[in-house]
Coordinates of C-alpha atoms in Angstrom, one line a residue:
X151 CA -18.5 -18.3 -3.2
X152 CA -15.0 -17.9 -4.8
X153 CA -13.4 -14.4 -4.8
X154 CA -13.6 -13.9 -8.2
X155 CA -17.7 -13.2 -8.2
X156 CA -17.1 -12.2 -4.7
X157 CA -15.4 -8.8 -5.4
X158 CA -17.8 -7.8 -8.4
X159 CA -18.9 -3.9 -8.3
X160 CA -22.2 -4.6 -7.6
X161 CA -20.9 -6.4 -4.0
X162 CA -22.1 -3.9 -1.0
X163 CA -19.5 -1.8 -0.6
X164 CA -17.0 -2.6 2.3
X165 CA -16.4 0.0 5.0
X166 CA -12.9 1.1 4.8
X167 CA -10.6 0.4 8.3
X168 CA -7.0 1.1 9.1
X169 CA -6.8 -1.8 10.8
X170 CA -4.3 -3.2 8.4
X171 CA -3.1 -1.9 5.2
X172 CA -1.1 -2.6 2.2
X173 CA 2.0 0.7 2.1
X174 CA 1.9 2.3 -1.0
X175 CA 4.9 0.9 -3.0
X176 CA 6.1 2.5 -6.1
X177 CA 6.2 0.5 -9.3
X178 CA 4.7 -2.4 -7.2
X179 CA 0.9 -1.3 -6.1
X180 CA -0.2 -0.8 -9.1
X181 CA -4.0 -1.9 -9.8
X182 CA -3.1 -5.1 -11.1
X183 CA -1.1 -5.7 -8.0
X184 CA -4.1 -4.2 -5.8
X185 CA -6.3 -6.3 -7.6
X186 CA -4.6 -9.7 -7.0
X187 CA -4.5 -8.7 -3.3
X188 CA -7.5 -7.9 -3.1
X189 CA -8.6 -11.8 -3.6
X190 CA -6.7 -12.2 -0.4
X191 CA -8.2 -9.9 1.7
X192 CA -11.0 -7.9 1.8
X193 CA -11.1 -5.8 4.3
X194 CA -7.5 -4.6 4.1
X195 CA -7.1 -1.2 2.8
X196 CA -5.1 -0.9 -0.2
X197 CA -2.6 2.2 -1.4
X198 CA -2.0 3.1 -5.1
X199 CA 1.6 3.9 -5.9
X200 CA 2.7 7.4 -5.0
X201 CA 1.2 9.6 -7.7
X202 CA 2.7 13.3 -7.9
X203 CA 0.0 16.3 -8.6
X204 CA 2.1 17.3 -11.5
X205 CA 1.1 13.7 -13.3
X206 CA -2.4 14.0 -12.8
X207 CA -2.8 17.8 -13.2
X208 CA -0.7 18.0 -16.7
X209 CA -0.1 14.1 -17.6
X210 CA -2.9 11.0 -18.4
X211 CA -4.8 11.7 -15.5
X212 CA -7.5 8.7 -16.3
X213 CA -4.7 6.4 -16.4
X214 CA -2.9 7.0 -12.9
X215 CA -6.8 7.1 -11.7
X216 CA -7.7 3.7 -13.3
X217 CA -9.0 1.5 -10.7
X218 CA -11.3 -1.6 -10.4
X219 CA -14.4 -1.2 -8.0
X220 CA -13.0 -4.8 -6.7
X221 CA -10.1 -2.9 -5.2
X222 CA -12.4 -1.2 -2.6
X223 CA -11.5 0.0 0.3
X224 CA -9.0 2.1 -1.6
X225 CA -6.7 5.4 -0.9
X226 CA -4.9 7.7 -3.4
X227 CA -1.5 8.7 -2.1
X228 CA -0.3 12.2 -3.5
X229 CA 2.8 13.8 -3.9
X230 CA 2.7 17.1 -3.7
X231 CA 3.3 20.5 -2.1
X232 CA 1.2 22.9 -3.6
X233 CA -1.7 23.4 -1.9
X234 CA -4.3 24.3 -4.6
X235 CA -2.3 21.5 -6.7
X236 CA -3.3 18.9 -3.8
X237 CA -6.7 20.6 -3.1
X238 CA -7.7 20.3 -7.7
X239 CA -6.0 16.3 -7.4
X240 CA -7.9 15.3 -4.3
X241 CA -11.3 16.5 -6.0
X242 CA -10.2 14.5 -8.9
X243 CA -9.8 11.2 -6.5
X244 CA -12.8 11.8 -5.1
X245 CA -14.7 12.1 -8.3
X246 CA -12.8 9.1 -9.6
X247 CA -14.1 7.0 -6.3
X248 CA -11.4 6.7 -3.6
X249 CA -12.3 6.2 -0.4
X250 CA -9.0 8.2 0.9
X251 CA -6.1 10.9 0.2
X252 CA -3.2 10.1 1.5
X253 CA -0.2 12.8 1.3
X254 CA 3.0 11.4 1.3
X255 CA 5.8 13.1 3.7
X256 CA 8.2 9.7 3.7
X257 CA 10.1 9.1 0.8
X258 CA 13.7 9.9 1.0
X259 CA 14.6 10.1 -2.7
X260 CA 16.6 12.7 -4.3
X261 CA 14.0 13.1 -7.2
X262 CA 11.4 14.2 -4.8
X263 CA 13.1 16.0 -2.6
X264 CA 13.9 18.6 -6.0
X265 CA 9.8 18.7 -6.2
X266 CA 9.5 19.3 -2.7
X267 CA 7.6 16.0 -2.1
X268 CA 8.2 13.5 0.6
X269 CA 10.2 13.4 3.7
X270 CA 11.8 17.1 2.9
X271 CA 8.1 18.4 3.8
X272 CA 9.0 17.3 7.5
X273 CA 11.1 20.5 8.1
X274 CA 7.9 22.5 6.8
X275 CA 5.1 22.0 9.3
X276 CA 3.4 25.0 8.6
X277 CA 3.2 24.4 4.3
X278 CA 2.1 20.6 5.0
X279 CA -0.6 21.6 7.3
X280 CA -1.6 24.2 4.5
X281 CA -2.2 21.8 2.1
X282 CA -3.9 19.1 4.1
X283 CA -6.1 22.1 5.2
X284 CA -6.7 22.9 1.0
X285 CA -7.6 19.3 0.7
X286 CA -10.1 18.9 3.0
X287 CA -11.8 22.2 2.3
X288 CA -12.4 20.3 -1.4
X289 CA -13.0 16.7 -0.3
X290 CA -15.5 15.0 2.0
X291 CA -13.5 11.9 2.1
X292 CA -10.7 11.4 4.5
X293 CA -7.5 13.2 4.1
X294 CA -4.6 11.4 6.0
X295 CA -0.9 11.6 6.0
X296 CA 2.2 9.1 6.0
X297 CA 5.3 10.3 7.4
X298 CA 8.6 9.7 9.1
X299 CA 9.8 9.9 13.2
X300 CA 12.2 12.6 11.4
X301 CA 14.9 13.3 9.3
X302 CA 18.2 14.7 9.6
X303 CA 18.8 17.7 11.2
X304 CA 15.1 17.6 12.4
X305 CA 14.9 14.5 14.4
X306 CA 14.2 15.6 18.0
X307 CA 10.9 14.4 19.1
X308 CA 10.1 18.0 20.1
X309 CA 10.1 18.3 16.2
X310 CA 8.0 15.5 15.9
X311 CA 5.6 16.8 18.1
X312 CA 5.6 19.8 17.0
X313 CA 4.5 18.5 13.5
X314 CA 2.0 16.4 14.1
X315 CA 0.2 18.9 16.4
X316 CA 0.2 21.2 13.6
X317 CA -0.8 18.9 11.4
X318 CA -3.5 17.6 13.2
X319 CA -4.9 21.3 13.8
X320 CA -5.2 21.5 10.3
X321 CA -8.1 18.8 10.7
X322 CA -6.2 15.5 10.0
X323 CA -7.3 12.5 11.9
X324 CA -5.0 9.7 10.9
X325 CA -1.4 9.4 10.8
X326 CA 0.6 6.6 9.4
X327 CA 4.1 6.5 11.0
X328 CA 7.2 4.8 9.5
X329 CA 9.0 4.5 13.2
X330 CA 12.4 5.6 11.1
X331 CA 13.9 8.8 10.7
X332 CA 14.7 9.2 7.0
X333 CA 18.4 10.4 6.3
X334 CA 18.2 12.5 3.1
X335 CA 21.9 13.3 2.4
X336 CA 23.6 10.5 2.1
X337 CA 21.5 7.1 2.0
X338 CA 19.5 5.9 -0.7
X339 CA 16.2 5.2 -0.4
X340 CA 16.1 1.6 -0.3
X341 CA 19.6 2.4 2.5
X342 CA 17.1 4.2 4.6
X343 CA 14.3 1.8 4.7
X344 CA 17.2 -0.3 5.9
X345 CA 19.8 2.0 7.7
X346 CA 18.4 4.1 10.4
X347 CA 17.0 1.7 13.3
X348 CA 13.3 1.4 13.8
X349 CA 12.4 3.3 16.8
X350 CA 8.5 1.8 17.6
X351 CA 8.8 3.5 21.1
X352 CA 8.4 6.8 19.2
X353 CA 5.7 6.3 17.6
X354 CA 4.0 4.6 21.0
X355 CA 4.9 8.0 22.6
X356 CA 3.2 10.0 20.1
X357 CA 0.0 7.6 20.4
X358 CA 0.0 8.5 24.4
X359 CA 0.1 12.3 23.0
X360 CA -2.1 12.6 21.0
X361 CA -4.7 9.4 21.8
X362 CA -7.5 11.1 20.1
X363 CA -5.7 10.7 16.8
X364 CA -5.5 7.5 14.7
X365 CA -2.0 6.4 14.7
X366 CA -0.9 3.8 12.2
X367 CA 2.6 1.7 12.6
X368 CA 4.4 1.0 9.2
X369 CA 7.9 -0.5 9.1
X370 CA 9.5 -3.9 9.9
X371 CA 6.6 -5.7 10.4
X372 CA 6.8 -9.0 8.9
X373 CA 4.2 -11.5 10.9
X374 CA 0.3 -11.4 12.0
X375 CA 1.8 -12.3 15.0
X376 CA 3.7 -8.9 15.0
X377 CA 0.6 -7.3 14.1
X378 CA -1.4 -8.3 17.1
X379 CA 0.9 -7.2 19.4
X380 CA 1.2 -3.7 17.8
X381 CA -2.4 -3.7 17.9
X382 CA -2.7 -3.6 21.9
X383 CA -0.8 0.1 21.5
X384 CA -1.7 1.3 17.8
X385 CA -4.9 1.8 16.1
X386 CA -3.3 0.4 12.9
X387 CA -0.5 -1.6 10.9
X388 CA 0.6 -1.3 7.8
X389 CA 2.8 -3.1 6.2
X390 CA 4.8 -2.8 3.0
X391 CA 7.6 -5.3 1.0
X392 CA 6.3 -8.1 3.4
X393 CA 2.7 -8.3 1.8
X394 CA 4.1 -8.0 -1.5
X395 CA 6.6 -10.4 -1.4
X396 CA 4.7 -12.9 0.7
X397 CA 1.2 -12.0 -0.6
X398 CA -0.4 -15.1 1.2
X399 CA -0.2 -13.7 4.6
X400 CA -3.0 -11.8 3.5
X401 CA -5.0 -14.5 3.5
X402 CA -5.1 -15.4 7.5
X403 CA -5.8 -11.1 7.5
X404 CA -9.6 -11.1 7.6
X405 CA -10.3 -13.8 10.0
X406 CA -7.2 -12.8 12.4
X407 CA -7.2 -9.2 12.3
X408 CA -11.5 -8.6 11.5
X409 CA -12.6 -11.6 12.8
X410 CA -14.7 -12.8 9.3
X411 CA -15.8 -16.1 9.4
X412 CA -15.1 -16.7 5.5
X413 CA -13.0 -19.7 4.6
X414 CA -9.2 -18.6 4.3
X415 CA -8.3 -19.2 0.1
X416 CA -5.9 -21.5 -0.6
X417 CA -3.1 -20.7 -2.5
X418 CA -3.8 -22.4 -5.8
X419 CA -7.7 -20.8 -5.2
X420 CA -6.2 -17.2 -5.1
X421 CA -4.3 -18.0 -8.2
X422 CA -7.4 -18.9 -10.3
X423 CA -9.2 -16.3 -9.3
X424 CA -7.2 -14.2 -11.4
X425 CA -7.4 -16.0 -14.2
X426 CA -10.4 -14.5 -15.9
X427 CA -8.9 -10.5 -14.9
X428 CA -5.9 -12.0 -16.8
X429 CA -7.6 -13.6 -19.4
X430 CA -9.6 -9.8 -20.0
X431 CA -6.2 -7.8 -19.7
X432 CA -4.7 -10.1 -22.5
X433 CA -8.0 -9.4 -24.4
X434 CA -7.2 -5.5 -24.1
X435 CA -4.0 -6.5 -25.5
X436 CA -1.9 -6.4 -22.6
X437 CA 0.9 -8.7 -21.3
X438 CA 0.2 -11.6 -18.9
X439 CA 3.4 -10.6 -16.9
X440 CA 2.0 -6.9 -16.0
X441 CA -0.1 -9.3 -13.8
X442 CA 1.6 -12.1 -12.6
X443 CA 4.9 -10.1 -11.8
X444 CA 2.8 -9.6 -8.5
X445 CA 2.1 -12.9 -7.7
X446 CA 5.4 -14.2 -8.1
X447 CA 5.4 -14.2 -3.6
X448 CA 2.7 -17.5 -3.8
X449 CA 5.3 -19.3 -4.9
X450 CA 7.5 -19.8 -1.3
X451 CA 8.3 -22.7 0.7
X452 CA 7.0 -25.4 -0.6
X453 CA 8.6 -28.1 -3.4
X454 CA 8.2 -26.7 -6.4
X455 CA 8.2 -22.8 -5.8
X456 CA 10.9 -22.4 -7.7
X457 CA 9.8 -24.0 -10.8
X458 CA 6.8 -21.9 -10.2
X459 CA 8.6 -18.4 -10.3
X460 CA 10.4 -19.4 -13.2
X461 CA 7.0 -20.3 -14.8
X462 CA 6.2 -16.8 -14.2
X463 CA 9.0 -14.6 -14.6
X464 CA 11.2 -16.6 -17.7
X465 CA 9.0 -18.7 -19.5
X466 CA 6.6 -16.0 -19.6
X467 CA 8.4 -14.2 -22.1
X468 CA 8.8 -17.4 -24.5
X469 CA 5.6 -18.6 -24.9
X470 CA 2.4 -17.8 -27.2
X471 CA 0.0 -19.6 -25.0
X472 CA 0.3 -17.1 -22.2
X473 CA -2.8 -18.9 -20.4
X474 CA -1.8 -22.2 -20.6
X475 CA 1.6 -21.3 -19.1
X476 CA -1.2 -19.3 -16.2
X477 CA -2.7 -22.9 -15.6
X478 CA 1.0 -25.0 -15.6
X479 CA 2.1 -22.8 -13.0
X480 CA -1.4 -23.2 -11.2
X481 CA -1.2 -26.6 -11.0
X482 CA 2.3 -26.7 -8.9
X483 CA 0.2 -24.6 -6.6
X484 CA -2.3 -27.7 -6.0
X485 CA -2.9 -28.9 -2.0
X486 CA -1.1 -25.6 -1.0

């Protein structure tokens, strides 16, 4: 049965695992992304892009919530720092049908360090655990948290410890752990997702103590292969600019990683699965390239991928037959 009828709402609803995941990436997971991925995978849990509580509390809250039941399983990640800001958002993902709150405690830039959002929250223990507490005194669905191994002036793994007992006292159960330190005077974020060496023997350590909590591995990991072995000490991978810029990888996920028996998509099958999501957006009067900036990753390695990106990231601007560009650039996908 191709994806595209496969991953209809009224499909049972898939049990959500942290197994492997998709990082939440901002300006890239958004739900047409998520939705294109989906087709690849599903059983891999997908992240929207970081969404602050101040956007959904005062902005267009039904538009950062939009979703597609195909996206399933799905998490919300918040930015936040207010506890009864968190606590009001999480009941609005809850009622909006996400499977997961994630609060974010990684991200190094200078905009959310001002709001108090992100890594900064790693020097305040005591104020995260307060607001995973308020958010799962609201909720019923998970509430989890994605942090660094530190940051400046707080990277002792004392410190480390120290946080995630207190976080974990607050009741949360699953911790994804970027094995970097984030440096927040002086790098840029993309510097620090670069910069500061991966330290994966940190987060092992923190898995030995604490093994009754879920711990999930995010950064550097490029290859199935990688996630495998990672898998024999953590309860989870997630990984991040990989998937999106080499989407296909996701197809090998279910049978390598979950051990489904369905047949693995080919590539030119994942693309025209999307075809009648694009073909509806367009009808909604949206652009084909909101879409297929996401799927720009099929095209690697193979003679022709070029031509293929250009299809889909040029010639998408010139042309007034957006869908019959869609099926040119399908066809340069054919036997891979």
């Amino acid at each position: 049965m191709p994806l595209e009828s496969a991953l209809t709402p009224e499909t049972t609803r898939p049990t959500l695992s942290r197994r492997f995941s998709v990082a939440p990436m901002m300006d890239w997971t958004d739900r047409h992304c998520r939705f294109f991925l989906r087709q690849l995978s599903r059983q891999a849990l997908l992240y929207t892009e970081m969404v602050t509580t101040g956007a959904l509390l005062h902005g267009d809250s039904a538009r950062f919530l939009r979703h597609s039941e195909a996206e399933y399983p799905l998490a919300l990640q918040l930015g936040g720092s207010v506890p009864d800001e968190l606590a009001a958002c999480a009941k609005l993902a809850q009622s909006a049908g996400y499977d997961e709150v994630n609060l974010n405690v990684g991200c190094p830039s200078d905009r959310v360090q001002n709001n108090m959002i992100g890594a900064c929250l790693m020097a305040h223990p005591a104020l995260v655990a307060d607001c995973v507490k308020a958010m799962r005194d609201t909720v019923s669905i998970p509430v989890t948290i994605k942090h660094r191994i530190g940051i400046d002036g707080r990277d002792s793994y004392a410190e480390l410890c120290d946080f995630v007992g207190q976080i974990s006292e607050a009741g949360c159960q699953s911790f994804t752990v970027h094995a970097r330190i984030a440096i927040l005077a002086g790098l840029s974020p993309k510097e620090n997702r670069e910069v500061p060496p991966l330290r994966y023997e940190v987060a092992a350590q923190i898995k030995r103590d604490f093994p009754h909590l879920e711990i999930i591995l995010n950064g550097g990991i490029k290859r199935l292969e990688d996630c495998h072995v990672h898998l024999q000490t953590f309860d989870g991978v997630m990984l991040g600019r990989e998937a999106y810029h080499n989407p296909y990888l996701l197809a090998e996920v279910d049978r390598q990683l979950f051990g489904a028996t369905t047949p693995v998509l080919s590539r030119i099958e994942a693309m025209q699965s999307m075809r009648a999501y694009i073909a509806a957006h367009l009808a909604e009067g949206g652009s084909m390239h909101h879409i297929t900036r996401h799927m720009l990753g099929l095209g690697q390695g193979f003679h022709g991928a070029r031509r293929f990106r250009q299809l889909l990231s040029v010639d998408i601007h010139r042309t007034s037959a957006p869908l019959a560009l869609f099926d040119q650039a399908a066809q340069l996908l054919e036997g891979r």
